[in-house]
Coordinates of N, CA, C and O in Angstrom, one line a residue:
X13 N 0.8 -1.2 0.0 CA 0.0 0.0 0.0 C 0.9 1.3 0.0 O 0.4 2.3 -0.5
X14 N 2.0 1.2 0.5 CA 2.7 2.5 1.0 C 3.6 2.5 -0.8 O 3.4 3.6 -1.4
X15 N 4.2 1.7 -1.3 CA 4.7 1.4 -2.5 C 3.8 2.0 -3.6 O 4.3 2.7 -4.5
X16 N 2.2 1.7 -3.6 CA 1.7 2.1 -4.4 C 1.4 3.9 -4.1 O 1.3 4.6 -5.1
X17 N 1.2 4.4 -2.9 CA 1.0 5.6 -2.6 C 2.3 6.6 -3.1 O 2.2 7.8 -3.4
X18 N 3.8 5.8 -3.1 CA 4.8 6.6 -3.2 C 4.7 6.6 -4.9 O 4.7 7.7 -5.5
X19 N 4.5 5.2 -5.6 CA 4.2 5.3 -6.9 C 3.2 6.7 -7.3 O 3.6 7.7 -7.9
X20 N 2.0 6.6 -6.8 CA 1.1 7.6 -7.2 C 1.5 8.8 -7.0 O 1.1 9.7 -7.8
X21 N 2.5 9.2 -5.8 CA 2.7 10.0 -5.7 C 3.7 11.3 -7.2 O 3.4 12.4 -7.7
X22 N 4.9 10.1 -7.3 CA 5.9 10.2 -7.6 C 5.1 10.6 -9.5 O 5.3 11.5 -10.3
X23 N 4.2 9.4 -9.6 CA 3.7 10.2 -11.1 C 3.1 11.1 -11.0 O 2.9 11.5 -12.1
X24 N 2.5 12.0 -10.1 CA 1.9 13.3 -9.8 C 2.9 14.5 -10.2 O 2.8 15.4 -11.1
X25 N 3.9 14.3 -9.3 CA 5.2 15.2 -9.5 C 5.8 15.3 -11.0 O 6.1 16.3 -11.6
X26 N 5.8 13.7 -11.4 CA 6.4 13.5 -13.1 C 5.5 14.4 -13.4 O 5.9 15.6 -13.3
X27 N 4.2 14.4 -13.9 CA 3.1 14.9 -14.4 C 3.1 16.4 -14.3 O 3.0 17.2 -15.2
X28 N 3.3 16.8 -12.8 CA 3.6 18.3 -12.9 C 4.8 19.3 -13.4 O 4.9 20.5 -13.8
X29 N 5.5 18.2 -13.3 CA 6.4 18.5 -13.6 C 7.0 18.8 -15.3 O 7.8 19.5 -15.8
X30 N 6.4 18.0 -15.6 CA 6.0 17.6 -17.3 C 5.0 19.0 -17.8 O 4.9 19.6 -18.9
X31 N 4.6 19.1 -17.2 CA 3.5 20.2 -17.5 C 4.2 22.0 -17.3 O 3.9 22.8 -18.2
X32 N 4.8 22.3 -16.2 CA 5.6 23.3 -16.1 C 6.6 23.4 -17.1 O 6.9 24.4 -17.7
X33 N 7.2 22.1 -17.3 CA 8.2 22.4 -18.6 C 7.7 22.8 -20.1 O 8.3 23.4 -21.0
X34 N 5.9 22.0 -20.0 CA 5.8 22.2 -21.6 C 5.2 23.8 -21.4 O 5.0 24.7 -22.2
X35 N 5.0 23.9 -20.4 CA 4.6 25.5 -20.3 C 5.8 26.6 -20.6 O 5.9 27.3 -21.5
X36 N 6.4 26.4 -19.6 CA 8.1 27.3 -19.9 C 8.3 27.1 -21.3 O 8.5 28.2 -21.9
X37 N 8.3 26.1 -22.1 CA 9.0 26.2 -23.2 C 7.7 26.8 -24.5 O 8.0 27.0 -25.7
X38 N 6.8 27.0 -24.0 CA 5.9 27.8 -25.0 C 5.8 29.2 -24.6 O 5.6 30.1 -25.4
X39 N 5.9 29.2 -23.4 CA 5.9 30.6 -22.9 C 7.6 31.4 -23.8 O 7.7 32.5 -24.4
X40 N 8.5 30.5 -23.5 CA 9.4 31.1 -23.8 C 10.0 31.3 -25.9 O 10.7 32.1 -26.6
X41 N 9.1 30.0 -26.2 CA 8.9 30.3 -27.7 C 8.1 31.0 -28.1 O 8.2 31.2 -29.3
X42 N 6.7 31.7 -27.2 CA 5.8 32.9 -27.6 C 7.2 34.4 -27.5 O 7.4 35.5 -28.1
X43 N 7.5 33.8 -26.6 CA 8.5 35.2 -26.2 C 9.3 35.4 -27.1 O 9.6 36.6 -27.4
X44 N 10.0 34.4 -27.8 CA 11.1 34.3 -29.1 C 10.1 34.9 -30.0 O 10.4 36.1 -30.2
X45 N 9.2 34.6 -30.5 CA 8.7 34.7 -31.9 C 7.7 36.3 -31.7 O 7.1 36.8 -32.7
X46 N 7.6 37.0 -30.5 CA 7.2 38.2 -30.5 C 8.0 38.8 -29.8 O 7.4 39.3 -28.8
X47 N 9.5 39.2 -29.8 CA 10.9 40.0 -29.3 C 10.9 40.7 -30.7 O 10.7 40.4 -31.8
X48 N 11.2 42.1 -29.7 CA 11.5 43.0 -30.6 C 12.8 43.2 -31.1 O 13.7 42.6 -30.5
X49 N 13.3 43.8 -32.0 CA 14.7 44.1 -32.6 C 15.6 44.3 -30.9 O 15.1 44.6 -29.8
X50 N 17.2 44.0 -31.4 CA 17.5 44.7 -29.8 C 17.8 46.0 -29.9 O 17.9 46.4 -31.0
X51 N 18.0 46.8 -28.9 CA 18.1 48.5 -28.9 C 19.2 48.4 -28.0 O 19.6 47.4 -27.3
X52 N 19.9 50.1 -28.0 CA 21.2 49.7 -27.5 C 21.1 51.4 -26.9 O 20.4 52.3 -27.2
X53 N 21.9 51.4 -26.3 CA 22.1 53.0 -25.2 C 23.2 53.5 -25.9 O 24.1 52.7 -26.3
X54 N 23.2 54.7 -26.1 CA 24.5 55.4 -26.6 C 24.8 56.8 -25.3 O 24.1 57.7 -25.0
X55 N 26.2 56.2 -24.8 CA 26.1 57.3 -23.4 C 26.3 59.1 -24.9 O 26.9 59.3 -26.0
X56 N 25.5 59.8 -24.0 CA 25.9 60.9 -24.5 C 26.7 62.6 -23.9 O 27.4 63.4 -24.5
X57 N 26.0 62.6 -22.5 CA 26.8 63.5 -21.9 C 26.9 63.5 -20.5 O 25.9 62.8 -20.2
X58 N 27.4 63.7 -19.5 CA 27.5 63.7 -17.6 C 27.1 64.6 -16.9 O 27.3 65.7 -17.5
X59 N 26.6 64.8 -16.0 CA 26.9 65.6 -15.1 C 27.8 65.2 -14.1 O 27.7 64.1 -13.7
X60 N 28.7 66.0 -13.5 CA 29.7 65.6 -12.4 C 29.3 66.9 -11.2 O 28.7 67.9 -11.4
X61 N 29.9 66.5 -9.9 CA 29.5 67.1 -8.7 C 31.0 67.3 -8.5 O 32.0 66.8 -9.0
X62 N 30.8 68.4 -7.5 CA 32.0 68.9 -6.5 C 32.1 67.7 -5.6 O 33.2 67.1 -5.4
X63 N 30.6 67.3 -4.9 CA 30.6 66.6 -3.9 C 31.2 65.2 -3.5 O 31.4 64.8 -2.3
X64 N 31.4 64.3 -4.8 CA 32.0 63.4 -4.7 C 32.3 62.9 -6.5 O 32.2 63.7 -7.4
X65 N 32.6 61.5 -6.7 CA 32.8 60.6 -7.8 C 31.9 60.7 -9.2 O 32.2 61.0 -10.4
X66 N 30.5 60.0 -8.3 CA 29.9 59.8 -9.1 C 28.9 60.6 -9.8 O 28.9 61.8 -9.3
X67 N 27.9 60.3 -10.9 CA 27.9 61.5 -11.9 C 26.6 61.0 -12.8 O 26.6 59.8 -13.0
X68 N 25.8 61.5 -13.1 CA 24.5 61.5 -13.7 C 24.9 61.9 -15.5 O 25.2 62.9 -16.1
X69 N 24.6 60.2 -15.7 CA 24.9 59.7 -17.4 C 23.6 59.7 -18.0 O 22.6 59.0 -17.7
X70 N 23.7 60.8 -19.0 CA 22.3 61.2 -20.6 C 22.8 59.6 -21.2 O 23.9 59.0 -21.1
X71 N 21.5 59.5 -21.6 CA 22.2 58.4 -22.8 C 20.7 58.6 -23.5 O 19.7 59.2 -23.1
X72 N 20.9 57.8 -24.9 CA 19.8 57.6 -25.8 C 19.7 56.2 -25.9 O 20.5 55.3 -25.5
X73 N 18.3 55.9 -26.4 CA 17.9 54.3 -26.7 C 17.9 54.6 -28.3 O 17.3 55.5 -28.8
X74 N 18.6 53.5 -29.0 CA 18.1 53.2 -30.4 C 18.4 52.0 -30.9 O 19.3 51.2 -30.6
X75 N 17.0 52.1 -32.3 CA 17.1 50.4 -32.6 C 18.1 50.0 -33.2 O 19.1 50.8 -33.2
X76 N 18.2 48.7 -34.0 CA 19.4 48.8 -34.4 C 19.7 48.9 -35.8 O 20.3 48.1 -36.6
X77 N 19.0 50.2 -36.0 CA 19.3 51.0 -37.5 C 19.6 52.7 -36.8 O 19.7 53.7 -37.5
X78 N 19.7 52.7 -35.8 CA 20.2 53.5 -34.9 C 19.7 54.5 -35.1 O 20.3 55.6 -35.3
X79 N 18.2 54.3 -34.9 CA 17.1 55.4 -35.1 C 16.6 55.3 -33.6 O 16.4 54.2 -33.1
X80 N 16.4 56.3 -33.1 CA 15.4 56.8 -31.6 C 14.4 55.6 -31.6 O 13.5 55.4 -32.4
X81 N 14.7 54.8 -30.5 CA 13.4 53.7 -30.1 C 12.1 54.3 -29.8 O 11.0 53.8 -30.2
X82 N 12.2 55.3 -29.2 CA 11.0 55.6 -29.3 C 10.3 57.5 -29.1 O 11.0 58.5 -29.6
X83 N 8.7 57.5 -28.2 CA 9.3 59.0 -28.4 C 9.9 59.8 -27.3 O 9.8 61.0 -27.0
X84 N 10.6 58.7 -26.7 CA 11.1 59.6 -25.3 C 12.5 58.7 -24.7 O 12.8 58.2 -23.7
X85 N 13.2 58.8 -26.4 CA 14.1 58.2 -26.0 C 15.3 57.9 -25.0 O 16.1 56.9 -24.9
X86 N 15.2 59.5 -24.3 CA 16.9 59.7 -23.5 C 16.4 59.8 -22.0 O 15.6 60.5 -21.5
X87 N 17.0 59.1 -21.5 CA 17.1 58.9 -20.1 C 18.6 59.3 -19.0 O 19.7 59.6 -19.3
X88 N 17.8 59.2 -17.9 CA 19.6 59.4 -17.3 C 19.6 58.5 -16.2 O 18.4 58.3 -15.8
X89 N 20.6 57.9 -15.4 CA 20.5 57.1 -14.5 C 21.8 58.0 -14.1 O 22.4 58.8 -14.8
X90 N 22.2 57.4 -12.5 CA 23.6 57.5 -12.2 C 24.3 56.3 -12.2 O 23.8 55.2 -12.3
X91 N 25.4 56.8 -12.2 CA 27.0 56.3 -12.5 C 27.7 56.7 -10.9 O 28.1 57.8 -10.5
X92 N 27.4 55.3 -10.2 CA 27.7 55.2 -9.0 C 29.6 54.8 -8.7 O 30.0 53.7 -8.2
X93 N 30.6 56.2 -9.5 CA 31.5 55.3 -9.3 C 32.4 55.3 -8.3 O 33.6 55.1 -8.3
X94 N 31.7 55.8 -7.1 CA 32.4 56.1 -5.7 C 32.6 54.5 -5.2 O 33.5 54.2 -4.3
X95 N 31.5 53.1 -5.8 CA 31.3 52.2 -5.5 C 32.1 51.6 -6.5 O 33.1 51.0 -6.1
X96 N 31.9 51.6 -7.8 CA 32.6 51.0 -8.7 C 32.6 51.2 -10.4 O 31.5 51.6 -10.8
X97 N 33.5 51.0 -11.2 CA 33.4 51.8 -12.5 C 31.8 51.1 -13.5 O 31.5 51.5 -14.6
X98 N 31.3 50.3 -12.8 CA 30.2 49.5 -13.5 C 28.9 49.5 -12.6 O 28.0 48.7 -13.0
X99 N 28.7 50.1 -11.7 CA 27.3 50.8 -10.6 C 27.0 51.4 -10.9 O 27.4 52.5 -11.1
X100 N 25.9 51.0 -11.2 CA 24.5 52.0 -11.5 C 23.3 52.4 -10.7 O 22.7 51.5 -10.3
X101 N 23.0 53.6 -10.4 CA 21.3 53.3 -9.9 C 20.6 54.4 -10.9 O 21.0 55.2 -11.8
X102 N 19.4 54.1 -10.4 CA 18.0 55.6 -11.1 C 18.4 56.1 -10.1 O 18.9 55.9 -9.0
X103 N 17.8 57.4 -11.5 CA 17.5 58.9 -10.1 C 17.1 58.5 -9.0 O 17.3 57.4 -8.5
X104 N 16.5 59.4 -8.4 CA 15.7 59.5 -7.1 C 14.2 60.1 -7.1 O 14.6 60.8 -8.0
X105 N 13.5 60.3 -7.0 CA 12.1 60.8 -7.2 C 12.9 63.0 -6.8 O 13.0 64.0 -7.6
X106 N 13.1 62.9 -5.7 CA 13.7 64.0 -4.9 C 15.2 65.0 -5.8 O 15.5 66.2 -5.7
X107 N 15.8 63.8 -6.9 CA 16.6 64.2 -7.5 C 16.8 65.1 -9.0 O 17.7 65.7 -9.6
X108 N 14.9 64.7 -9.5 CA 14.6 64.9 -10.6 C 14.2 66.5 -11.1 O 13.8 66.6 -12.2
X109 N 14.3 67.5 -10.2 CA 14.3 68.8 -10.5 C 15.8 69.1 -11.1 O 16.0 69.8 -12.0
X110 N 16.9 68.3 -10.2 CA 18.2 68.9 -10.3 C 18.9 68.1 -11.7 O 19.9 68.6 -12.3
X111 N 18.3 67.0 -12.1 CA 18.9 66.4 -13.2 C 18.0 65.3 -14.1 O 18.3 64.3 -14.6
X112 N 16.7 66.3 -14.0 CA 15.4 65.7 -14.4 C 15.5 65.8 -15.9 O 16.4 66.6 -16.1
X113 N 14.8 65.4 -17.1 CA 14.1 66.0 -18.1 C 13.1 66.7 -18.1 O 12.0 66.2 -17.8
X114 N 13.1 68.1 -18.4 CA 12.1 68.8 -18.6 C 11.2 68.3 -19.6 O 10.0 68.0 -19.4
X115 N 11.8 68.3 -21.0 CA 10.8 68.1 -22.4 C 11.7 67.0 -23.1 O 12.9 66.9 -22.6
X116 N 11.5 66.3 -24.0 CA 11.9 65.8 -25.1 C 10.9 65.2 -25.9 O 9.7 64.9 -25.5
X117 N 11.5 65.2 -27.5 CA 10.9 64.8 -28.7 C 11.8 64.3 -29.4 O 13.0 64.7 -29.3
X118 N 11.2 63.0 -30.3 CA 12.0 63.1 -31.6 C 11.6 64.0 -32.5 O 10.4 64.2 -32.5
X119 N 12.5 64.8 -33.3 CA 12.0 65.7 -34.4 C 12.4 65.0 -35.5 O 11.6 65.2 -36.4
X120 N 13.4 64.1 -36.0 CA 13.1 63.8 -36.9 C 13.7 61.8 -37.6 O 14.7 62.0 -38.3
X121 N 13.5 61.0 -37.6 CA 13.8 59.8 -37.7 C 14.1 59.0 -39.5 O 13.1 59.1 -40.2
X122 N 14.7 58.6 -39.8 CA 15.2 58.5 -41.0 C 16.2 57.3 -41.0 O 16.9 57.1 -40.0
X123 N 16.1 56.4 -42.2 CA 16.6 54.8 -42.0 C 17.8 54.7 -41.5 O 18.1 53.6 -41.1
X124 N 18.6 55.6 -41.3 CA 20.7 55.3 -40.8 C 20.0 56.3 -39.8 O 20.9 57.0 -39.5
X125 N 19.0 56.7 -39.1 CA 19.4 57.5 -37.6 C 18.2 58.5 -37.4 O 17.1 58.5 -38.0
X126 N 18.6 59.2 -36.6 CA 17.5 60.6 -36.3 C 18.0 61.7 -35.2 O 19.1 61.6 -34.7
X127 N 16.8 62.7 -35.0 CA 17.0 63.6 -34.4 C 15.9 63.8 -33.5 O 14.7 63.9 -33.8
X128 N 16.7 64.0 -32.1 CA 15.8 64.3 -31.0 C 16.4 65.8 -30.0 O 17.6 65.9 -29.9
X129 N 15.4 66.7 -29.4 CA 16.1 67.3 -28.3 C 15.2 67.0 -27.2 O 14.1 66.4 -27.2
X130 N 16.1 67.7 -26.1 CA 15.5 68.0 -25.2 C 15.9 69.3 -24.9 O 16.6 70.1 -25.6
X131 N 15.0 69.2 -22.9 CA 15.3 70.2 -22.3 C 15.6 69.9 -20.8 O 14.7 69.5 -20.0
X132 N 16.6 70.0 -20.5 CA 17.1 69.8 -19.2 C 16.2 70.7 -17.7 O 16.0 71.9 -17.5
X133 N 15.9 69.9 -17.1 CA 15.0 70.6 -15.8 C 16.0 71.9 -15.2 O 15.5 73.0 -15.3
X134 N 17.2 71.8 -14.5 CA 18.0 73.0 -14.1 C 18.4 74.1 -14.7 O 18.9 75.2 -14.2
X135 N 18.2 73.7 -16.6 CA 18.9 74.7 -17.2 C 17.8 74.9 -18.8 O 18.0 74.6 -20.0
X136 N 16.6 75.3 -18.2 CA 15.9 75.3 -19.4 C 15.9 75.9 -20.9 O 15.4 75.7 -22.0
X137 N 16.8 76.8 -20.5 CA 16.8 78.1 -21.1 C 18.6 77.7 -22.5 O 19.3 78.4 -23.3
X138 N 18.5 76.2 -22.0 CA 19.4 75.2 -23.4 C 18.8 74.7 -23.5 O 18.3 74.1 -22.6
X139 N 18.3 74.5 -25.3 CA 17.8 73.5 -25.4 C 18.9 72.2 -26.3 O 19.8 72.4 -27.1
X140 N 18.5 71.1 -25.9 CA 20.2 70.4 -26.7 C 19.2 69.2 -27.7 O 18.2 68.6 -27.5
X141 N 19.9 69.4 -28.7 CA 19.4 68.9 -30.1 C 21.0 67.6 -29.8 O 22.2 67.9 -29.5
X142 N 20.2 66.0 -30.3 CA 20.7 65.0 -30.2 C 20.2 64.5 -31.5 O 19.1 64.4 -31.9
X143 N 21.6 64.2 -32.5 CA 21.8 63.8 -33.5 C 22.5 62.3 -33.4 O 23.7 62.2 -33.0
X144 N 21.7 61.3 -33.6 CA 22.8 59.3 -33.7 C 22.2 58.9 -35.5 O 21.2 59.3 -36.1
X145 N 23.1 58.2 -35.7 CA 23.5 57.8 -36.9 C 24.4 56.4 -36.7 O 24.8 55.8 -35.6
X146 N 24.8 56.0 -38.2 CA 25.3 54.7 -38.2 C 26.4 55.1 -38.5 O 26.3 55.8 -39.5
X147 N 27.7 54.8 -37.9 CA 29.1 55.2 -38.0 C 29.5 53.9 -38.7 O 28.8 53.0 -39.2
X148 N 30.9 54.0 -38.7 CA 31.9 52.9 -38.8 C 32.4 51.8 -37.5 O 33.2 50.9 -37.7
X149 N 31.9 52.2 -36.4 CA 31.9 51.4 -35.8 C 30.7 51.3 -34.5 O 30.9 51.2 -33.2
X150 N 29.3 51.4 -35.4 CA 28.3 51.0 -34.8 C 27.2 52.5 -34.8 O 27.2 53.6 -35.4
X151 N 26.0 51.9 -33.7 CA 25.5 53.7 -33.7 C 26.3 54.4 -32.9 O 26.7 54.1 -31.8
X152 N 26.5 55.7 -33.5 CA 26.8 57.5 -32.6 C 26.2 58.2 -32.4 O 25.5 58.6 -33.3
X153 N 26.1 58.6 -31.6 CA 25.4 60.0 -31.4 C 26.0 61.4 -30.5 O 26.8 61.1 -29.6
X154 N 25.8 62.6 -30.6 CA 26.0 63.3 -30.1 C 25.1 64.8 -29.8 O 24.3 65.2 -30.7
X155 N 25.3 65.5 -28.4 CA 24.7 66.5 -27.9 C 24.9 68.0 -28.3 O 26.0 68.5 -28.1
X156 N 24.1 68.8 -28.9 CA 24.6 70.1 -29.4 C 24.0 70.9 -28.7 O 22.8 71.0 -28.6
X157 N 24.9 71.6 -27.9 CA 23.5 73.0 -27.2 C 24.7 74.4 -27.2 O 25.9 74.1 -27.2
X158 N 24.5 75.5 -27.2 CA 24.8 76.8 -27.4 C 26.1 76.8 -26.0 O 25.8 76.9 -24.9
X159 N 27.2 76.8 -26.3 CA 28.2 77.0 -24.8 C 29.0 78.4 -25.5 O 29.9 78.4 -26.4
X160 N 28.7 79.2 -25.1 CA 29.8 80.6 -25.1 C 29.4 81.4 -26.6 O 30.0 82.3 -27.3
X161 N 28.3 80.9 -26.6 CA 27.0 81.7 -27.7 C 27.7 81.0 -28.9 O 27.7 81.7 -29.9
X162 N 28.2 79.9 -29.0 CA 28.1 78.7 -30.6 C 27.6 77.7 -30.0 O 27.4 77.5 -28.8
X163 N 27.2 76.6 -31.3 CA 27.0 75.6 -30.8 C 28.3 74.9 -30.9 O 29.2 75.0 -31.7
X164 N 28.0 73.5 -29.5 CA 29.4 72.8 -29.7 C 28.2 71.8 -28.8 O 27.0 71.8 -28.4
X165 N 29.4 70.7 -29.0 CA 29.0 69.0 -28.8 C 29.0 69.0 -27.6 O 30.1 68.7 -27.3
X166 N 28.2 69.2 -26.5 CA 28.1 68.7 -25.2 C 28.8 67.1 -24.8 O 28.5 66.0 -25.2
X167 N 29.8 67.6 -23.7 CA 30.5 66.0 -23.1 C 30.1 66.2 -21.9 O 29.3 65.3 -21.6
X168 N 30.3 67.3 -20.6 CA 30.2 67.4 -19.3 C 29.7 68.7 -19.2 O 29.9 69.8 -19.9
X169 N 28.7 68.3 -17.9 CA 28.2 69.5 -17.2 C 28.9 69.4 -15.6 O 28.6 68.4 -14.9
X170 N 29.7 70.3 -15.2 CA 30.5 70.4 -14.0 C 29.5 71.0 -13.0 O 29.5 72.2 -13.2
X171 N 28.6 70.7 -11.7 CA 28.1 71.3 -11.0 C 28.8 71.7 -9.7 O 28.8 70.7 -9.0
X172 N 29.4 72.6 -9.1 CA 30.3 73.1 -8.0 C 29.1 73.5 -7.2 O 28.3 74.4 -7.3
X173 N 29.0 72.5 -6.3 CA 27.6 72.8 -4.6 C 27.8 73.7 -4.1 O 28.9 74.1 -4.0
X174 N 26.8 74.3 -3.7 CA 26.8 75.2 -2.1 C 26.5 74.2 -1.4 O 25.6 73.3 -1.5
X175 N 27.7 74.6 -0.5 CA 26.9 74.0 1.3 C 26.3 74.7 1.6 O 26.3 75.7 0.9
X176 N 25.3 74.6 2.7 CA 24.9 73.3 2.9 C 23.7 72.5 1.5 O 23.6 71.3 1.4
X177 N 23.1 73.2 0.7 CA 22.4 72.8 -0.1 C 22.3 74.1 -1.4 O 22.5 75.3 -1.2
X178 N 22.0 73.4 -2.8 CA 22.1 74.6 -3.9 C 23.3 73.7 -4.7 O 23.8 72.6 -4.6
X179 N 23.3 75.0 -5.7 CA 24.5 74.9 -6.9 C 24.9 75.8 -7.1 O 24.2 76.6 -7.5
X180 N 26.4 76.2 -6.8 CA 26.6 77.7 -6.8 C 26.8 78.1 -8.4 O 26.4 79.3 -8.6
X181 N 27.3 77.4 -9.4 CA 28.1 77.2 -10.5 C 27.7 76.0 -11.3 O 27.5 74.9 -10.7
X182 N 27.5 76.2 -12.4 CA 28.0 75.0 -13.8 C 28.8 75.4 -15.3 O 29.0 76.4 -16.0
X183 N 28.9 74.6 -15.2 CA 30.6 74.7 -16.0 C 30.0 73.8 -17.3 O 30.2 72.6 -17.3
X184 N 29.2 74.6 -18.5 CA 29.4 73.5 -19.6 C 30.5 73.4 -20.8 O 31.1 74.3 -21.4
X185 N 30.6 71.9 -20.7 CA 31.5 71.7 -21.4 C 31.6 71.0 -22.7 O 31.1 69.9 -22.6
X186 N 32.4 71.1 -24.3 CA 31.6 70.8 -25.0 C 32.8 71.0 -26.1 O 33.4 72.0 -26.1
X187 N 33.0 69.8 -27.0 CA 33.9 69.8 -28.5 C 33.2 71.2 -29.3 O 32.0 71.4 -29.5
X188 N 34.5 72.1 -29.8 CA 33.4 73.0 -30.9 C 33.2 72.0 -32.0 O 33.6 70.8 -32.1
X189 N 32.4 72.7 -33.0 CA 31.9 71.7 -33.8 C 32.9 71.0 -35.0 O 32.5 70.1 -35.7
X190 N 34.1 71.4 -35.2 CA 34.7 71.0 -36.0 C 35.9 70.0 -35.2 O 36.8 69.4 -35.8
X191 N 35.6 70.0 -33.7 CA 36.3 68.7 -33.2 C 38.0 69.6 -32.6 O 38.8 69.1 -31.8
X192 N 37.9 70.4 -33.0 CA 39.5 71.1 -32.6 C 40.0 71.7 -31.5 O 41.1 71.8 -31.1
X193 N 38.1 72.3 -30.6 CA 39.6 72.9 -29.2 C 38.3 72.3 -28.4 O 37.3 72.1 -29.2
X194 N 38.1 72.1 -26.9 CA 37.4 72.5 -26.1 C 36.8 73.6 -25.3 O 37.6 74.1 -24.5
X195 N 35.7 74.0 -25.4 CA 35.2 75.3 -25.5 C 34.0 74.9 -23.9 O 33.4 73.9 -23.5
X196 N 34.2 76.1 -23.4 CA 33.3 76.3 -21.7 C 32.7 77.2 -21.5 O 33.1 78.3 -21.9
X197 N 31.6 77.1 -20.8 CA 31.3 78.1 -20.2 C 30.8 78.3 -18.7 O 30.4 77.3 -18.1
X198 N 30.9 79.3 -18.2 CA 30.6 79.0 -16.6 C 29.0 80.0 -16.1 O 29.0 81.3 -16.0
X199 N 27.9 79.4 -15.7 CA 26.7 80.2 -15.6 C 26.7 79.8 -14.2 O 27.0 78.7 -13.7
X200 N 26.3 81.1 -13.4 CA 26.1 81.5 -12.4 C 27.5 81.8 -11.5 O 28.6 82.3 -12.0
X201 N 27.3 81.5 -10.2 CA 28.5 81.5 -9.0 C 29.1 82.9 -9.9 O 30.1 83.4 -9.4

């Protein structure tokens, strides 16, 4: 009796068990046969602090004809590298006035790439036009906004704190457009 109970048993388990797998494996071939293209992040500019390391990374999403994924493509996370050169977190809910998105659009999308800007929540009054395309070694993209009254290629924004709280200074920083000097400017402080 106990033989046949462990029997019964033991085909219950086979059976369930048989059944979770043929499940997983449809679930996971619905998932194959409806995956989208993959998309890929292109870092595009920083912000850096007085206060310590780490530093709030723009980046863009695009597919892989390195067109804008979608219509709100650019995000920013931090770049936790007080912890390590590969730490990441999200913003913070509290953090998003100081290194929020105000606006973005794509304005214009086309088969090798497109064009999107935005507008940065601390510094509205730039607006930065994001151009990605298909290079020679993959998608590129880069940041254009007005530094020292031209445009040049946005790489870093330098924020210098007030204690106890504020920003006394930012320092943008930015390739001119033909790639030859580094060009700054310093607003506020």
């Amino acid at each position: 009796m106990r033989r046949a109970y462990l029997s019964c048993a033991s085909a219950q388990r086979n059976a369930i068990a048989a059944i979770l797998l043929a499940g997983l494996a449809l679930l996971g071939a619905g998932a194959r046969a409806e995956s989208s293209p993959p998309e890929r992040d292109i870092p595009l500019f920083t912000i850096a602090k007085s206060e310590n390391k780490n530093q709030v990374q723009y980046a863009i999403r695009v597919d892989e004809h390195c067109v804008p994924a979608s219509s709100a493509p650019v995000f920013a996370y931090w770049r936790m590298l007080e912890k390590s050169p590969d730490s990441t977190e999200p913003l913070l809910a509290r953090e998003l006035d100081a290194y929020g998105i105000a606006s973005q659009a794509v304005v214009a999308r086309v088969p090798e790439g497109g064009r999107a800007s935005m507008l940065l929540r601390a510094v509205r009054s730039r607006p930065i036009l994001i151009e990605t395309w298909q290079g020679g070694r993959g998608c590129q993209a880069v940041a254009t906004v007005s530094i020292g009254g031209a445009p040049a290629h946005l790489f870093n924004v330098y924020a210098k704190l007030r204690w106890p709280f504020g920003v006394d200074s930012l320092l943008l920083q930015g390739w001119s457009m033909d790639g030859s000097r580094v060009v700054r400017e310093k607003l506020g402080g």
